[in-house]
């Protein structure tokens, strides 16, 4: 309902300045705080809110309420940024070296490679930015604003995107909301605000619309530089509401906010797990590429007496070693995966590298309530005094719940009573006639009703239910019996169940309820209702190598019981009091083998997340409350449901349609799909490139002429680069989705060295074939160049097909984009030497005998490649992204 704001500090004036400042400055620690009336005058605003016309005019003048750096970059800026990529920089350097020695053909082809790479990458990132911007509208932060149609109409509240907020707007804030701009409070109720983003304080700060003179004077006298944030009636963009509610007027938006000023002073965000891995791989390759030209020059000078005339060839070989399409392929893989997740599973990827990180995730931290279980209990069993099933006990308990609801004027049953009523037979409940009720009292920990005893006039039955200890104290039992029943209740509680004890007594009608000397009837145990899809989703995550850790504020037994019911192996339970006694190294060692962390505070969740990361795990954290924010930011991948608190959702890397682990399983599969394709590209490209480089360097030292002209090397590399873009559209083998995809530079280096050496052997075998087929390689350089050009493209096509399909490729998968792209690459290698463009490159048609011998070499190479792959697959590895 609409509530018109009262003007506690006075009524806004009828006349206002004609041209108010566009971005009013909040008071500093050295200037007097303006009164509320002065604030409204400066903003040309009223407590009832702006009119729609005023808001539109100010939005046009002030601009959208965005942090300036948050705007998506233009295509031109993306192109410029692409040129600063390390691989692109290396290519430009090599191109300049070629131009310096007047190798214009080599320089031209290198420039073409750079141009193609930058255009493709900029275009891919531009499409990804547009897709992400469109997806952001599904989870865009909105704010409740109070506006009027015109000066004569009453104000009304509605939701608008925060970007449309302007100075002078009146907004309403609630728990979990982000403060959308710099505001001055008009009204508040129990308001506390998290200001850590601006001040670093971890504890919430009390805020109040009523300006406390002492607080204001202390803030104005502050000399530490944070005085403006201590004003109790001011709140700032980038902070969030911890508790309470408020109504406030916007004083500054966009670049004029304190958060924008602080954001401009902050450095670049910390690199993600994926970005660090790619950087590690990149710098290894860059070192190789930069070392290749001087090594080639020195070797040719020492063994062949050649000078700078071999520099273009050395540069071309270095270019061949560089995976210049890596940035393009990474962007394309991640953007396509994010778009597919949003389209098919309603999962929004807010940060593209997070898609790879969730594919690399091997530990997922979740809360219990709302994720593994629903926020309501259900009846598990009804037990008599001997511990045997007895439905009569449930009937007594449900009757007590029903008549408590009816006679005590309760608005609705509590969760336990609702569970009892759901499980009970409705006809059995109607057989009783209630007389009076004493509702549940937290101090006594029990509730009592009195009903007429069926078939016995003048007699009433008293039914008492509640905590086992409280009920047993009121029963007529011996000490031994009481101890035995208490142990029975404790055993059920230790098994993670909630326990209600039930007792009855018959009393003459008209007497006051007396809860003493009761007859113990039995126990009703209740458990948390499991989330419908949790068991299936957890089984899917376990099959993909993701371990689930439960971080909850609940009782450890309750959390452990939920895990067991869902099929999660509970390997350890750690409570907060025990956790507080552990050092960081001890917690790191213990966290990996602990399933349930109970009684956790936000600080505990953050510390556990950090300990798991220290232990070498890639950690995801699913949270929905403001208290989950520290751990969510600490995790490698932060996940939040769409209905999470605004500040939590806006800091998440992935936003889910609901708090459903099934969606996380889909996100993990999409991340491994993208990561598998990226890893396949790197492994196949680099091993093939390394083999070609080794063979070419060896042949260059053995032959009296260069084994291939620089332009031919670069054209061959351009063809291979074009073919490898198919990896962005391929589907990895199903086995690639069963384990985390981690780009480990050391593992990758071992792979490319081993398979690169095998490729070099095949290339050198072709050298022998050429020597035999051409009756001496020195007879015709053009034929030799053509033969090796064809062989290189064919071997690269074979590598693409066999290593992407895996050992069981033809049985596991059908031909896909990589197979068809490899076929096109092979066709280019076969037909280009006999075509007019091939003649311009210095290539010539090959004799028929060569093709027969080449087929034999390729067949042997394929057999060796598959044998090496089978051996590699049998070797245990930490992360094998492709099978």
Coordinates of N, CA and C in Angstrom, one line a residue, residues 576-782:
X576 N 31.3 -25.5 14.8 CA 32.0 -24.2 14.9 C 32.9 -24.1 16.1
X577 N 32.5 -24.6 17.3 CA 33.4 -24.5 18.4 C 34.7 -25.3 18.2
X578 N 34.6 -26.4 17.6 CA 35.9 -27.1 17.3 C 36.7 -26.4 16.2
X579 N 36.0 -25.8 15.2 CA 36.7 -25.1 14.1 C 37.5 -23.9 14.7
X580 N 37.0 -23.3 15.7 CA 37.6 -22.1 16.3 C 39.0 -22.5 16.9
X581 N 39.1 -23.7 17.3 CA 40.4 -24.1 17.9 C 41.5 -24.5 16.9
X582 N 41.1 -24.6 15.6 CA 42.1 -25.1 14.6 C 42.9 -24.0 14.0
X583 N 44.1 -24.2 13.8 CA 45.0 -23.3 13.0 C 44.6 -23.4 11.5
X584 N 45.0 -22.5 10.7 CA 44.7 -22.5 9.3 C 45.3 -23.8 8.6
X585 N 46.5 -24.2 8.9 CA 47.0 -25.4 8.3 C 46.2 -26.6 8.7
X586 N 45.8 -26.7 10.0 CA 45.0 -27.8 10.5 C 43.7 -27.8 9.8
X587 N 43.1 -26.7 9.7 CA 41.8 -26.6 9.0 C 41.9 -27.0 7.5
X588 N 43.0 -26.6 6.9 CA 43.2 -27.0 5.5 C 43.2 -28.5 5.3
X589 N 43.9 -29.2 6.2 CA 44.1 -30.6 6.2 C 42.7 -31.3 6.5
X590 N 42.0 -30.8 7.4 CA 40.8 -31.4 7.9 C 39.6 -31.1 7.0
X591 N 39.6 -29.9 6.3 CA 38.4 -29.6 5.5 C 38.2 -30.5 4.4
X592 N 39.3 -31.0 3.8 CA 39.1 -31.8 2.6 C 38.4 -33.1 2.9
X593 N 38.5 -33.6 4.1 CA 37.8 -34.9 4.5 C 36.7 -34.7 5.4
X594 N 36.1 -33.5 5.5 CA 34.9 -33.3 6.3 C 33.8 -32.9 5.4
X595 N 32.6 -33.5 5.7 CA 31.4 -33.3 4.8 C 30.5 -32.2 5.4
X596 N 30.3 -32.2 6.7 CA 29.3 -31.3 7.3 C 30.1 -30.3 8.2
X597 N 29.8 -29.0 8.1 CA 30.3 -28.0 9.0 C 29.1 -27.3 9.6
X598 N 28.8 -27.6 10.9 CA 27.6 -27.1 11.5 C 27.8 -25.9 12.4
X599 N 26.7 -25.2 12.7 CA 26.7 -24.0 13.6 C 27.6 -23.0 13.0
X600 N 27.7 -22.8 11.7 CA 28.6 -21.9 11.1 C 28.1 -20.5 11.0
X601 N 28.9 -19.5 11.3 CA 28.7 -18.1 11.1 C 29.2 -17.7 9.7
X602 N 28.9 -16.5 9.2 CA 29.5 -16.0 8.0 C 31.1 -16.1 8.0
X603 N 31.7 -15.8 9.1 CA 33.2 -15.8 9.1 C 33.7 -17.2 9.0
X604 N 32.9 -18.2 9.6 CA 33.3 -19.6 9.5 C 33.2 -20.0 8.1
X605 N 32.2 -19.7 7.4 CA 32.0 -20.1 6.0 C 33.1 -19.6 5.1
X606 N 33.5 -18.3 5.3 CA 34.6 -17.7 4.6 C 35.9 -18.5 4.8
X607 N 36.2 -18.8 6.1 CA 37.4 -19.4 6.5 C 37.5 -20.8 5.9
X608 N 36.4 -21.6 5.9 CA 36.3 -22.9 5.4 C 36.6 -22.9 3.8
X609 N 36.0 -21.9 3.2 CA 36.1 -21.8 1.7 C 37.6 -21.5 1.4
X610 N 38.2 -20.6 2.2 CA 39.6 -20.3 1.9 C 40.5 -21.5 2.2
X611 N 40.2 -22.3 3.2 CA 41.0 -23.5 3.6 C 40.9 -24.5 2.4
X612 N 39.7 -24.7 1.9 CA 39.6 -25.6 0.8 C 40.4 -25.2 -0.4
X613 N 40.4 -23.9 -0.7 CA 41.2 -23.4 -1.8 C 42.7 -23.6 -1.6
X614 N 43.1 -23.4 -0.3 CA 44.5 -23.6 0.0 C 44.9 -25.1 -0.2
X615 N 44.0 -26.0 0.0 CA 44.2 -27.4 -0.2 C 44.2 -27.8 -1.6
X616 N 44.2 -26.9 -2.5 CA 44.3 -27.2 -4.0 C 43.0 -27.4 -4.7
X617 N 41.8 -27.1 -4.0 CA 40.5 -27.3 -4.6 C 40.0 -26.1 -5.3
X618 N 39.3 -26.3 -6.4 CA 38.5 -25.2 -7.0 C 37.1 -25.2 -6.4
X619 N 36.8 -24.1 -5.7 CA 35.6 -24.2 -4.8 C 34.5 -23.3 -5.4
X620 N 33.3 -23.8 -5.4 CA 32.1 -23.1 -5.7 C 31.3 -22.9 -4.4
X621 N 30.6 -21.8 -4.3 CA 29.8 -21.5 -3.1 C 28.4 -21.0 -3.5
X622 N 27.4 -21.7 -3.1 CA 26.0 -21.4 -3.4 C 25.4 -20.7 -2.2
X623 N 25.0 -19.4 -2.3 CA 24.4 -18.7 -1.2 C 23.3 -17.8 -1.7
X624 N 22.4 -17.4 -0.7 CA 21.3 -16.5 -1.1 C 21.1 -15.4 -0.2
X625 N 21.8 -15.4 1.0 CA 21.6 -14.3 2.0 C 22.7 -13.3 2.0
X626 N 22.5 -12.2 2.7 CA 23.6 -11.2 2.8 C 24.7 -11.8 3.6
X627 N 24.4 -12.7 4.6 CA 25.4 -13.3 5.4 C 26.3 -14.3 4.6
X628 N 25.9 -14.7 3.4 CA 26.7 -15.6 2.5 C 27.7 -14.8 1.7
X629 N 27.6 -13.5 1.7 CA 28.3 -12.7 0.7 C 29.8 -12.8 0.9
X630 N 30.4 -12.8 2.1 CA 31.9 -12.9 2.2 C 32.4 -14.2 1.6
X631 N 31.7 -15.3 1.9 CA 32.2 -16.6 1.4 C 32.0 -16.7 -0.1
X632 N 30.9 -16.1 -0.6 CA 30.6 -16.1 -2.0 C 31.7 -15.4 -2.8
X633 N 32.1 -14.3 -2.2 CA 33.2 -13.5 -2.9 C 34.5 -14.2 -2.8
X634 N 34.8 -15.0 -1.7 CA 36.0 -15.7 -1.6 C 36.1 -16.9 -2.5
X635 N 35.0 -17.5 -2.8 CA 35.1 -18.8 -3.6 C 35.5 -18.5 -5.0
X636 N 36.0 -19.5 -5.7 CA 36.4 -19.4 -7.1 C 35.2 -19.1 -8.0
X637 N 34.1 -19.7 -7.6 CA 32.8 -19.5 -8.4 C 31.7 -19.2 -7.3
X638 N 31.1 -18.0 -7.4 CA 30.0 -17.7 -6.6 C 28.7 -17.9 -7.3
X639 N 27.8 -18.6 -6.7 CA 26.5 -18.9 -7.3 C 25.4 -18.4 -6.4
X640 N 24.3 -17.9 -7.0 CA 23.2 -17.4 -6.2 C 21.9 -17.6 -7.0
X641 N 20.8 -18.0 -6.3 CA 19.5 -18.0 -7.1 C 19.0 -16.7 -7.4
X642 N 18.0 -16.6 -8.3 CA 17.5 -15.3 -8.8 C 16.8 -14.6 -7.7
X643 N 16.2 -15.3 -6.7 CA 15.5 -14.7 -5.7 C 16.3 -14.4 -4.4
X644 N 17.7 -14.5 -4.6 CA 18.6 -14.2 -3.5 C 18.5 -12.7 -3.2
X645 N 19.1 -12.3 -2.0 CA 19.2 -10.9 -1.7 C 20.0 -10.2 -2.8
X646 N 19.5 -9.0 -3.0 CA 20.1 -8.2 -4.2 C 21.6 -8.1 -4.2
X647 N 22.2 -7.8 -3.0 CA 23.6 -7.7 -3.0 C 24.3 -9.0 -3.2
X648 N 23.7 -10.1 -2.8 CA 24.3 -11.4 -3.0 C 24.3 -11.8 -4.5
X649 N 23.1 -11.6 -5.1 CA 22.9 -11.9 -6.5 C 23.8 -11.1 -7.4
X650 N 24.0 -9.8 -7.0 CA 24.8 -8.9 -7.9 C 26.3 -9.2 -7.8
X651 N 26.7 -9.9 -6.7 CA 28.1 -10.3 -6.6 C 28.4 -11.7 -7.0
X652 N 27.4 -12.4 -7.5 CA 27.5 -13.8 -7.9 C 28.1 -13.9 -9.3
X653 N 28.8 -14.9 -9.6 CA 29.4 -15.1 -11.0 C 28.3 -15.8 -11.9
X654 N 27.5 -16.7 -11.3 CA 26.4 -17.3 -12.0 C 25.1 -17.1 -11.2
X655 N 24.0 -16.8 -11.9 CA 22.7 -16.6 -11.2 C 21.8 -17.7 -11.7
X656 N 21.2 -18.5 -10.8 CA 20.4 -19.6 -11.2 C 18.9 -19.2 -11.1
X657 N 18.1 -20.0 -11.9 CA 16.7 -19.7 -11.9 C 16.1 -19.9 -10.6
X658 N 16.6 -20.9 -9.9 CA 16.1 -21.2 -8.5 C 17.2 -21.9 -7.7
X659 N 16.9 -22.1 -6.4 CA 18.0 -22.7 -5.6 C 17.9 -24.2 -5.8
X660 N 18.3 -24.6 -7.0 CA 18.2 -26.0 -7.4 C 19.5 -26.5 -7.9
X661 N 20.0 -27.6 -7.3 CA 21.3 -28.2 -7.6 C 21.3 -28.7 -9.0
X662 N 20.1 -29.0 -9.6 CA 20.1 -29.5 -11.0 C 20.7 -28.5 -11.9
X663 N 20.3 -27.2 -11.7 CA 20.9 -26.2 -12.6 C 22.4 -26.1 -12.5
X664 N 22.9 -26.3 -11.3 CA 24.4 -26.3 -11.1 C 25.0 -27.4 -11.9
X665 N 24.4 -28.6 -11.9 CA 24.9 -29.7 -12.8 C 24.9 -29.3 -14.2
X666 N 23.9 -28.6 -14.7 CA 23.9 -28.2 -16.1 C 25.1 -27.2 -16.3
X667 N 25.3 -26.3 -15.4 CA 26.4 -25.3 -15.5 C 27.7 -26.0 -15.5
X668 N 27.9 -27.0 -14.6 CA 29.2 -27.7 -14.6 C 29.4 -28.4 -16.0
X669 N 28.3 -29.0 -16.5 CA 28.5 -29.6 -17.8 C 28.9 -28.6 -18.9
X670 N 28.2 -27.5 -18.9 CA 28.5 -26.4 -19.9 C 30.0 -25.9 -19.7
X671 N 30.4 -25.8 -18.5 CA 31.8 -25.3 -18.2 C 32.8 -26.3 -18.7
X672 N 32.5 -27.6 -18.5 CA 33.4 -28.6 -18.9 C 33.4 -28.8 -20.4
X673 N 32.3 -28.5 -21.0 CA 32.2 -28.5 -22.5 C 33.1 -27.5 -23.1
X674 N 32.9 -26.2 -22.5 CA 33.8 -25.2 -23.0 C 35.3 -25.4 -22.7
X675 N 35.5 -25.8 -21.4 CA 36.9 -26.1 -21.1 C 37.5 -27.2 -21.8
X676 N 36.7 -28.2 -22.1 CA 37.2 -29.4 -22.9 C 37.6 -29.0 -24.3
X677 N 36.8 -28.1 -24.9 CA 37.2 -27.6 -26.2 C 38.4 -26.8 -26.2
X678 N 38.5 -25.9 -25.2 CA 39.7 -25.1 -25.1 C 41.0 -26.0 -24.9
X679 N 40.9 -26.9 -24.0 CA 42.0 -27.8 -23.7 C 42.3 -28.7 -25.0
X680 N 41.3 -29.1 -25.7 CA 41.6 -29.9 -26.9 C 42.3 -29.1 -27.9
X681 N 41.9 -27.8 -28.1 CA 42.6 -26.9 -29.0 C 44.1 -26.8 -28.7
X682 N 44.3 -26.5 -27.4 CA 45.7 -26.3 -26.9 C 46.5 -27.6 -27.1
X683 N 46.0 -28.7 -26.7 CA 46.8 -29.9 -26.8 C 47.1 -30.3 -28.2
X684 N 46.1 -30.3 -29.1 CA 46.3 -30.7 -30.5 C 47.1 -29.7 -31.2
X685 N 46.8 -28.4 -31.1 CA 47.5 -27.4 -31.8 C 49.0 -27.3 -31.4
X686 N 49.2 -27.3 -30.1 CA 50.6 -27.1 -29.7 C 51.5 -28.4 -30.0
X687 N 50.9 -29.6 -29.8 CA 51.7 -30.8 -30.1 C 52.0 -30.8 -31.6
X688 N 51.0 -30.5 -32.4 CA 51.3 -30.5 -33.9 C 52.3 -29.5 -34.3
X689 N 52.1 -28.2 -33.7 CA 53.0 -27.2 -34.1 C 54.4 -27.5 -33.6
X690 N 54.5 -28.0 -32.4 CA 55.9 -28.3 -31.9 C 56.6 -29.3 -32.8
X691 N 55.8 -30.4 -33.2 CA 56.4 -31.4 -34.1 C 56.8 -30.8 -35.4
X692 N 56.0 -30.0 -36.0 CA 56.4 -29.3 -37.2 C 57.7 -28.5 -37.1
X693 N 57.7 -27.7 -36.0 CA 58.9 -26.9 -35.8 C 60.2 -27.7 -35.6
X694 N 60.1 -28.8 -34.8 CA 61.3 -29.6 -34.6 C 61.7 -30.2 -36.0
X695 N 60.8 -30.7 -36.7 CA 61.1 -31.3 -38.0 C 61.7 -30.3 -39.0
X696 N 61.1 -29.1 -39.0 CA 61.5 -28.1 -39.9 C 62.9 -27.6 -39.6
X697 N 63.2 -27.5 -38.3 CA 64.5 -27.0 -37.9 C 65.6 -28.1 -38.2
X698 N 65.2 -29.4 -38.0 CA 66.1 -30.5 -38.3 C 66.4 -30.5 -39.8
X699 N 65.3 -30.4 -40.6 CA 65.5 -30.5 -42.1 C 66.3 -29.3 -42.6
X700 N 66.1 -28.1 -41.9 CA 66.8 -26.9 -42.4 C 68.3 -27.0 -42.2
X701 N 68.7 -27.8 -41.2 CA 70.1 -28.0 -41.0 C 70.7 -29.1 -41.8
X702 N 69.8 -30.1 -42.3 CA 70.3 -31.2 -43.1 C 70.3 -30.9 -44.6
X703 N 69.4 -30.0 -45.0 CA 69.2 -29.8 -46.5 C 70.1 -28.6 -46.9
X704 N 70.5 -28.6 -48.2 CA 71.2 -27.4 -48.7 C 70.3 -26.2 -49.0
X705 N 69.0 -26.4 -48.8 CA 68.1 -25.3 -49.0 C 67.0 -25.3 -47.9
X706 N 66.2 -24.3 -47.8 CA 65.2 -24.2 -46.8 C 64.1 -25.3 -47.1
X707 N 63.7 -26.0 -46.1 CA 62.7 -27.1 -46.3 C 61.3 -26.5 -46.8
X708 N 61.1 -25.2 -46.5 CA 59.8 -24.6 -47.0 C 60.1 -23.1 -47.0
X709 N 59.5 -22.4 -47.9 CA 59.6 -21.0 -48.0 C 58.8 -20.3 -46.9
X710 N 59.3 -19.2 -46.4 CA 58.6 -18.5 -45.3 C 57.1 -18.3 -45.6
X711 N 56.8 -17.8 -46.8 CA 55.3 -17.6 -47.2 C 54.5 -18.9 -47.1
X712 N 55.2 -20.0 -47.5 CA 54.5 -21.3 -47.5 C 54.2 -21.7 -46.0
X713 N 55.2 -21.5 -45.1 CA 55.0 -21.8 -43.7 C 53.8 -21.0 -43.1
X714 N 53.8 -19.7 -43.5 CA 52.7 -18.9 -42.9 C 51.4 -19.2 -43.5
X715 N 51.3 -19.5 -44.8 CA 50.0 -19.9 -45.4 C 49.5 -21.2 -44.8
X716 N 50.4 -22.2 -44.6 CA 50.1 -23.4 -43.9 C 49.6 -23.1 -42.5
X717 N 50.2 -22.2 -41.8 CA 49.7 -21.9 -40.5 C 48.4 -21.2 -40.5
X718 N 48.1 -20.4 -41.5 CA 46.8 -19.7 -41.6 C 45.7 -20.7 -41.9
X719 N 46.0 -21.7 -42.7 CA 45.0 -22.8 -43.0 C 44.7 -23.6 -41.7
X720 N 45.7 -23.9 -41.0 CA 45.5 -24.7 -39.8 C 44.7 -23.9 -38.7
X721 N 45.1 -22.6 -38.6 CA 44.3 -21.7 -37.7 C 42.8 -21.7 -38.0
X722 N 42.5 -21.5 -39.3 CA 41.1 -21.5 -39.8 C 40.4 -22.8 -39.4
X723 N 41.1 -23.9 -39.6 CA 40.5 -25.2 -39.4 C 40.2 -25.4 -37.9
X724 N 41.1 -24.8 -37.0 CA 41.0 -25.1 -35.6 C 39.9 -24.3 -34.9
X725 N 39.3 -23.3 -35.6 CA 38.2 -22.6 -35.1 C 37.0 -23.5 -34.9
X726 N 37.0 -24.7 -35.5 CA 35.9 -25.6 -35.4 C 35.9 -26.2 -34.0
X727 N 37.0 -26.1 -33.2 CA 36.9 -26.6 -31.8 C 35.9 -25.8 -31.0
X728 N 35.7 -24.6 -31.3 CA 34.7 -23.8 -30.5 C 33.3 -24.3 -30.7
X729 N 33.0 -25.1 -31.7 CA 31.7 -25.6 -32.0 C 31.6 -27.1 -31.9
X730 N 32.6 -27.7 -31.3 CA 32.6 -29.2 -31.2 C 32.0 -29.6 -29.9
X731 N 31.6 -30.9 -29.8 CA 31.1 -31.5 -28.6 C 32.2 -32.5 -28.1
X732 N 32.8 -32.3 -26.9 CA 33.7 -33.3 -26.5 C 33.1 -34.7 -26.2
X733 N 33.9 -35.7 -26.1 CA 33.4 -37.0 -25.8 C 32.7 -37.0 -24.4
X734 N 31.7 -37.8 -24.2 CA 31.0 -37.8 -22.9 C 31.9 -38.0 -21.7
X735 N 33.0 -38.7 -21.9 CA 33.9 -38.9 -20.7 C 34.6 -37.6 -20.3
X736 N 34.6 -36.6 -21.2 CA 35.3 -35.4 -20.9 C 34.5 -34.6 -19.8
X737 N 33.2 -34.9 -19.6 CA 32.4 -34.2 -18.7 C 32.4 -34.9 -17.3
X738 N 33.1 -36.0 -17.1 CA 33.1 -36.7 -15.9 C 34.1 -36.3 -14.8
X739 N 35.0 -35.3 -15.2 CA 36.0 -34.9 -14.2 C 36.3 -33.4 -14.5
X740 N 36.8 -32.7 -13.5 CA 37.0 -31.3 -13.7 C 38.0 -31.0 -14.8
X741 N 37.8 -29.9 -15.5 CA 38.7 -29.5 -16.6 C 39.6 -28.4 -16.0
X742 N 40.9 -28.8 -15.8 CA 41.8 -27.8 -15.2 C 43.0 -27.7 -16.2
X743 N 43.3 -26.4 -16.6 CA 44.4 -26.2 -17.4 C 45.7 -26.1 -16.6
X744 N 46.4 -27.2 -16.5 CA 47.6 -27.3 -15.8 C 48.8 -27.1 -16.7
X745 N 49.6 -26.0 -16.7 CA 50.7 -25.8 -17.6 C 51.7 -27.0 -17.7
X746 N 52.0 -27.6 -16.5 CA 53.0 -28.7 -16.5 C 52.4 -29.9 -17.2
X747 N 51.2 -30.3 -16.9 CA 50.6 -31.4 -17.6 C 50.5 -31.2 -19.1
X748 N 50.1 -30.0 -19.5 CA 50.0 -29.6 -20.9 C 51.3 -29.7 -21.6
X749 N 52.4 -29.2 -20.9 CA 53.7 -29.2 -21.5 C 54.2 -30.7 -21.7
X750 N 53.9 -31.6 -20.8 CA 54.3 -33.0 -20.9 C 53.6 -33.6 -22.1
X751 N 52.3 -33.2 -22.3 CA 51.6 -33.8 -23.4 C 52.1 -33.3 -24.7
X752 N 52.3 -32.0 -24.9 CA 52.7 -31.5 -26.2 C 54.1 -31.9 -26.5
X753 N 55.0 -32.1 -25.5 CA 56.4 -32.6 -25.8 C 56.3 -34.0 -26.4
X754 N 55.5 -34.9 -25.7 CA 55.5 -36.3 -26.1 C 54.9 -36.4 -27.5
X755 N 53.7 -35.8 -27.7 CA 53.0 -36.0 -29.0 C 53.7 -35.1 -30.0
X756 N 54.3 -34.0 -29.7 CA 55.1 -33.3 -30.6 C 56.3 -34.0 -31.2
X757 N 56.9 -34.8 -30.3 CA 58.1 -35.6 -30.8 C 57.6 -36.7 -31.8
X758 N 56.4 -37.3 -31.5 CA 55.9 -38.3 -32.4 C 55.5 -37.6 -33.8
X759 N 55.0 -36.4 -33.7 CA 54.7 -35.7 -35.0 C 56.0 -35.4 -35.7
X760 N 57.0 -35.0 -35.0 CA 58.3 -34.7 -35.7 C 58.9 -36.0 -36.4
X761 N 58.7 -37.2 -35.8 CA 59.2 -38.4 -36.4 C 58.4 -38.6 -37.7
X762 N 57.1 -38.4 -37.7 CA 56.3 -38.6 -38.9 C 56.8 -37.6 -40.0
X763 N 57.1 -36.3 -39.6 CA 57.6 -35.4 -40.6 C 58.9 -35.8 -41.2
X764 N 59.8 -36.2 -40.3 CA 61.1 -36.6 -40.8 C 61.0 -37.9 -41.6
X765 N 60.1 -38.8 -41.4 CA 59.9 -39.9 -42.2 C 59.4 -39.5 -43.6
X766 N 58.7 -38.4 -43.7 CA 58.3 -37.9 -44.9 C 59.5 -37.3 -45.7
X767 N 60.4 -36.8 -45.0 CA 61.7 -36.4 -45.6 C 62.3 -37.5 -46.4
X768 N 62.3 -38.7 -45.7 CA 62.9 -39.9 -46.4 C 62.1 -40.3 -47.6
X769 N 60.7 -40.2 -47.5 CA 59.8 -40.5 -48.6 C 60.1 -39.6 -49.8
X770 N 60.3 -38.3 -49.5 CA 60.6 -37.3 -50.5 C 61.9 -37.6 -51.2
X771 N 62.9 -38.0 -50.4 CA 64.2 -38.3 -51.0 C 64.1 -39.5 -51.9
X772 N 63.3 -40.5 -51.6 CA 63.1 -41.6 -52.4 C 62.3 -41.3 -53.7
X773 N 61.2 -40.6 -53.4 CA 60.2 -40.4 -54.5 C 60.8 -39.4 -55.6
X774 N 61.6 -38.5 -55.1 CA 62.1 -37.4 -56.0 C 63.5 -37.8 -56.4
X775 N 64.0 -38.9 -56.0 CA 65.4 -39.3 -56.4 C 66.4 -38.3 -56.0
X776 N 66.3 -37.9 -54.7 CA 67.3 -36.9 -54.2 C 66.6 -35.6 -54.0
X777 N 66.5 -35.1 -52.8 CA 65.8 -33.9 -52.5 C 66.4 -32.6 -53.1
X778 N 67.6 -32.7 -53.6 CA 68.2 -31.5 -54.1 C 67.8 -31.3 -55.6
X779 N 67.1 -32.3 -56.2 CA 66.8 -32.2 -57.6 C 65.8 -31.1 -57.9
X780 N 64.8 -30.9 -57.0 CA 63.7 -29.9 -57.3 C 63.2 -29.4 -56.0
X781 N 63.6 -28.2 -55.7 CA 63.2 -27.6 -54.4 C 61.7 -27.4 -54.4
X782 N 61.1 -27.0 -55.5 CA 59.6 -26.7 -55.5 C 58.9 -28.0 -55.2

